[in-house]
Amino acid sequence: RKEVEQDPGPFNVPEGATVAFNCTYSNSASQSFFWYRQDCRKEPKLLMSVYSSGNEDGRFTAQLNRASQYISLLIRDSKLSDSATYLCVVRPTSGTYKYIFGTGTRLKVLA
Amino acid sequence: NAGVMQNPRHLVRRRGQEARLRCSPMKGHSHVYWYRQLPEEGLKFMVYLQKENIIDESGMPKERFSAEFPKEGPSILRIQQVVRGDSAAYFCASSRGWDTANTEAFFGQGTRLTVV
């Protein structure tokens, strides 16, 4: 089983739609969680950290469910510029604290 | 405040040559991570370093690959005797440390290695 699993997509949605991505992780000792976005083979850019109580940043909402070991990202009012690959990242407390990336979910927002 | 700096951005090497990739972390960051991304694939962890220490090299191929992060200067990822399969984008990230929850990592623009 992969340490971090994501649906690769693509998710094709019209502008203005709401879209949600889920990510599951296998290591229950994981401590820190993040969402990154990656455009067209460029470097991953931090979108937001995910806090235990859930957090929101504008149109983006992240949730963490430790019991079920999954993280979600909700994007409201999708824009064309949201088209990218969204990477779920987990950082365990055990071991060496490296950042473990999912393979990403591709989103295409259509005009 | 400069971000993570990687150079070169593009590197072409012939089979059998050596490739050296450099990464300078963000100011105030002492932890460096190297990742490799093959075409149409996700980011694969290679190695995690602190100044003068390799913390985790579990993702490094056993041969031809090495990494260092000296007391002075950038972190270096070195690939000896490159083969076509080494062609990939190599990303470096840095963070402040490991003892703070939600310590965020920031990435450089990557080095795209092409082996011909």
Tab-separated table of C-alpha atoms in Angstrom:
chain	number	residue	atom	x	y	z
A	1	ARG	CA	0.000	0.000	0.000
A	2	LYS	CA	1.308	3.445	-0.906
A	3	GLU	CA	2.057	5.769	1.969
A	4	VAL	CA	-0.040	8.538	0.434
A	5	GLU	CA	-2.766	7.795	-2.110
A	6	GLN	CA	-4.683	10.138	-4.361
A	7	ASP	CA	-7.113	9.703	-7.224
A	8	PRO	CA	-5.070	10.780	-10.257
A	9	GLY	CA	-8.104	12.238	-12.064
A	10	PRO	CA	-8.369	14.204	-14.231
A	11	PHE	CA	-11.253	16.079	-12.742
A	12	ASN	CA	-12.815	18.203	-15.494
A	13	VAL	CA	-15.129	20.827	-14.051
A	14	PRO	CA	-16.761	23.978	-15.424
A	15	GLU	CA	-15.801	27.402	-14.166
A	16	GLY	CA	-17.631	28.239	-10.982
A	17	ALA	CA	-18.027	24.636	-9.888
A	18	THR	CA	-17.089	23.249	-6.504
A	19	VAL	CA	-14.666	20.339	-6.543
A	20	ALA	CA	-13.257	18.171	-3.773
A	21	PHE	CA	-10.194	15.953	-3.618
A	22	ASN	CA	-9.418	13.309	-1.048
A	23	CYS	CA	-6.152	11.797	0.000
A	24	THR	CA	-5.497	8.847	2.294
A	25	TYR	CA	-2.340	8.101	4.219
A	26	SER	CA	-1.149	4.880	5.801
A	27	ASN	CA	1.083	6.017	8.662
A	28	SER	CA	-1.030	6.807	11.693
A	29	ALA	CA	1.975	8.567	13.262
A	30	SER	CA	1.773	11.281	10.631
A	31	GLN	CA	1.861	14.701	12.170
A	32	SER	CA	1.810	17.373	9.505
A	33	PHE	CA	-0.269	17.641	6.370
A	34	PHE	CA	-0.158	19.953	3.396
A	35	TRP	CA	-1.609	20.594	-0.020
A	36	TYR	CA	0.675	21.743	-2.808
A	37	ARG	CA	-0.120	22.578	-6.403
A	38	GLN	CA	2.096	21.890	-9.371
A	39	ASP	CA	1.697	23.526	-12.755
A	40	CYS	CA	2.997	22.038	-15.993
A	41	ARG	CA	6.121	20.351	-14.537
A	42	LYS	CA	7.101	23.452	-12.580
A	43	GLU	CA	8.066	23.286	-8.948
A	44	PRO	CA	5.423	22.361	-6.371
A	45	LYS	CA	4.075	25.402	-4.557
A	46	LEU	CA	2.572	25.302	-1.107
A	47	LEU	CA	-1.149	25.880	-1.235
A	48	MET	CA	-1.965	25.429	2.415
A	49	SER	CA	-1.123	23.531	5.550
A	50	VAL	CA	-3.898	21.353	6.979
A	51	TYR	CA	-4.720	21.811	10.627
A	52	SER	CA	-6.536	19.365	12.876
A	53	SER	CA	-9.565	21.620	13.203
A	54	GLY	CA	-9.733	22.261	9.481
A	55	ASN	CA	-8.850	25.552	7.856
A	56	GLU	CA	-9.931	27.832	5.089
A	57	ASP	CA	-8.064	30.201	2.823
A	58	GLY	CA	-10.351	32.102	0.502
A	59	ARG	CA	-11.980	29.616	-1.848
A	60	PHE	CA	-9.952	26.706	-0.484
A	61	THR	CA	-10.920	24.584	2.521
A	62	ALA	CA	-8.832	21.769	3.935
A	63	GLN	CA	-10.031	19.109	6.342
A	64	LEU	CA	-8.229	16.409	8.288
A	65	ASN	CA	-9.808	13.211	9.566
A	66	ARG	CA	-7.250	11.442	11.724
A	67	ALA	CA	-9.537	8.546	12.634
A	68	SER	CA	-10.012	7.609	8.990
A	69	GLN	CA	-6.573	8.848	7.957
A	70	TYR	CA	-7.649	11.096	5.143
A	71	ILE	CA	-7.277	14.705	4.123
A	72	SER	CA	-9.530	16.646	1.823
A	73	LEU	CA	-9.313	19.812	-0.224
A	74	LEU	CA	-12.397	21.682	-1.346
A	75	ILE	CA	-12.210	24.362	-4.023
A	76	ARG	CA	-15.224	26.617	-4.413
A	77	ASP	CA	-16.044	28.812	-7.406
A	78	SER	CA	-13.354	27.216	-9.571
A	79	LYS	CA	-11.310	29.494	-11.818
A	80	LEU	CA	-9.489	28.616	-15.015
A	81	SER	CA	-6.279	29.402	-13.142
A	82	ASP	CA	-7.005	26.613	-10.668
A	83	SER	CA	-6.137	24.074	-13.383
A	84	ALA	CA	-3.130	22.226	-12.014
A	85	THR	CA	-2.099	19.048	-10.265
A	86	TYR	CA	-2.838	19.039	-6.545
A	87	LEU	CA	-0.395	17.161	-4.355
A	88	CYS	CA	-1.218	15.788	-0.941
A	89	VAL	CA	1.784	15.758	1.410
A	90	VAL	CA	2.231	14.006	4.728
A	91	ARG	CA	5.028	14.317	7.234
A	92	PRO	CA	5.298	11.563	9.856
A	93	THR	CA	6.512	12.068	13.401
A	94	SER	CA	8.301	8.739	13.419
A	95	GLY	CA	11.342	8.091	11.334
A	96	THR	CA	13.055	11.074	9.870
A	97	TYR	CA	10.302	13.599	9.227
A	98	LYS	CA	10.656	13.574	5.445
A	99	TYR	CA	7.817	14.948	3.375
A	100	ILE	CA	5.944	12.200	1.548
A	101	PHE	CA	4.075	13.171	-1.600
A	102	GLY	CA	1.058	11.618	-3.225
A	103	THR	CA	1.173	11.290	-6.994
A	104	GLY	CA	-1.297	14.134	-7.381
A	105	THR	CA	-4.791	14.781	-8.687
A	106	ARG	CA	-5.139	16.636	-11.963
A	107	LEU	CA	-7.771	19.338	-12.172
A	108	LYS	CA	-8.922	20.981	-15.377
A	109	VAL	CA	-11.306	23.876	-15.091
A	110	LEU	CA	-13.156	24.412	-18.344
A	111	ALA	CA	-14.509	27.683	-19.699
B	1	ASN	CA	14.284	37.275	0.738
B	2	ALA	CA	15.488	34.805	-1.860
B	3	GLY	CA	13.707	31.492	-2.125
B	4	VAL	CA	15.298	28.121	-2.697
B	5	MET	CA	17.832	28.484	-5.477
B	6	GLN	CA	18.748	25.614	-7.741
B	7	ASN	CA	21.248	25.600	-10.537
B	8	PRO	CA	21.608	24.886	-13.273
B	9	ARG	CA	18.009	25.025	-14.449
B	10	HIS	CA	18.790	22.757	-17.372
B	11	LEU	CA	21.657	20.329	-17.686
B	12	VAL	CA	22.540	18.121	-20.625
B	13	ARG	CA	25.017	15.310	-20.125
B	14	ARG	CA	26.230	12.488	-22.323
B	15	ARG	CA	25.960	8.957	-21.034
B	16	GLY	CA	28.829	8.201	-18.703
B	17	GLN	CA	29.448	11.805	-17.635
B	18	GLU	CA	28.876	13.243	-14.181
B	19	ALA	CA	26.056	15.577	-13.225
B	20	ARG	CA	26.250	17.991	-10.310
B	21	LEU	CA	23.106	19.715	-9.146
B	22	ARG	CA	23.222	22.517	-6.621
B	23	CYS	CA	20.687	23.763	-4.126
B	24	SER	CA	20.886	26.746	-1.786
B	25	PRO	CA	18.126	26.679	0.829
B	26	MET	CA	16.029	29.637	1.868
B	27	LYS	CA	17.597	31.952	4.402
B	28	GLY	CA	17.098	30.541	7.881
B	29	HIS	CA	16.486	26.996	6.640
B	30	SER	CA	18.879	24.266	7.639
B	31	HIS	CA	17.106	21.207	6.231
B	32	VAL	CA	17.288	20.205	2.584
B	33	TYR	CA	15.365	17.541	0.697
B	34	TRP	CA	15.952	16.250	-2.817
B	35	TYR	CA	13.183	14.785	-4.965
B	36	ARG	CA	13.146	13.328	-8.452
B	37	GLN	CA	10.240	13.535	-10.854
B	38	LEU	CA	10.190	11.373	-13.930
B	39	PRO	CA	7.944	12.383	-16.850
B	40	GLU	CA	4.276	11.748	-16.065
B	41	GLU	CA	5.109	10.551	-12.556
B	42	GLY	CA	4.951	11.945	-9.035
B	43	LEU	CA	7.701	13.289	-6.832
B	44	LYS	CA	9.922	10.600	-5.372
B	45	PHE	CA	11.887	11.306	-2.220
B	46	MET	CA	15.612	10.791	-2.586
B	47	VAL	CA	17.488	12.208	0.397
B	48	TYR	CA	17.114	14.486	3.418
B	49	LEU	CA	20.091	16.393	4.762
B	50	GLN	CA	21.059	18.816	7.447
B	51	LYS	CA	24.306	20.723	7.484
B	52	GLU	CA	27.090	18.115	7.343
B	53	ASN	CA	24.646	15.258	8.030
B	54	ILE	CA	22.632	12.865	5.912
B	55	ILE	CA	19.444	12.242	7.861
B	56	ASP	CA	17.648	9.881	5.479
B	57	GLU	CA	18.912	8.551	2.174
B	58	SER	CA	16.385	5.767	1.829
B	59	GLY	CA	15.282	7.028	-1.587
B	60	MET	CA	18.730	7.230	-3.136
B	61	PRO	CA	19.745	4.589	-5.676
B	62	LYS	CA	22.479	2.443	-4.173
B	63	GLU	CA	25.030	3.262	-6.851
B	64	ARG	CA	26.178	6.371	-8.700
B	65	PHE	CA	24.131	8.820	-6.592
B	66	SER	CA	25.449	10.822	-3.663
B	67	ALA	CA	24.471	13.968	-1.808
B	68	GLU	CA	26.099	16.358	0.592
B	69	PHE	CA	25.292	19.538	2.434
B	70	PRO	CA	28.566	21.029	3.659
B	71	LYS	CA	28.957	23.507	6.452
B	72	GLU	CA	29.544	26.225	3.894
B	73	GLY	CA	27.957	26.357	0.478
B	74	PRO	CA	25.033	24.722	-1.244
B	75	SER	CA	23.792	21.177	-1.086
B	76	ILE	CA	25.046	19.071	-3.977
B	77	LEU	CA	23.379	16.087	-5.599
B	78	ARG	CA	25.929	14.190	-7.624
B	79	ILE	CA	25.174	11.570	-10.242
B	80	GLN	CA	28.134	9.682	-11.620
B	81	GLN	CA	28.195	7.865	-14.948
B	82	VAL	CA	24.756	9.087	-15.934
B	83	VAL	CA	22.434	6.874	-17.959
B	84	ARG	CA	19.366	7.774	-20.030
B	85	GLY	CA	17.094	6.671	-17.199
B	86	ASP	CA	18.488	9.460	-15.005
B	87	SER	CA	16.778	12.039	-17.234
B	88	ALA	CA	14.271	13.734	-14.958
B	89	ALA	CA	13.458	16.895	-13.069
B	90	TYR	CA	15.307	17.107	-9.770
B	91	PHE	CA	13.723	19.341	-7.163
B	92	CYS	CA	15.234	20.580	-3.966
B	93	ALA	CA	13.184	21.791	-1.008
B	94	SER	CA	14.159	23.365	2.285
B	95	SER	CA	12.517	23.795	5.662
B	96	ARG	CA	13.333	25.306	9.028
B	97	GLY	CA	13.455	22.121	11.024
B	98	TRP	CA	11.672	19.048	12.207
B	99	ASP	CA	10.512	19.880	15.690
B	100	THR	CA	7.708	22.234	14.801
B	101	ALA	CA	4.323	20.996	13.678
B	102	ASN	CA	3.314	22.096	10.206
B	103	THR	CA	6.828	23.143	9.313
B	104	GLU	CA	6.433	23.961	5.652
B	105	ALA	CA	8.847	23.049	2.894
B	106	PHE	CA	9.528	25.318	-0.048
B	107	PHE	CA	10.812	24.198	-3.412
B	108	GLY	CA	13.335	25.468	-5.871
B	109	GLN	CA	12.558	25.683	-9.565
B	110	GLY	CA	14.283	22.400	-10.239
B	111	THR	CA	17.045	21.163	-12.486
B	112	ARG	CA	15.986	19.359	-15.613
B	113	LEU	CA	18.593	16.788	-16.462
B	114	THR	CA	18.690	15.344	-19.946
B	115	VAL	CA	21.061	12.494	-20.705
B	116	VAL	CA	21.846	12.034	-24.374
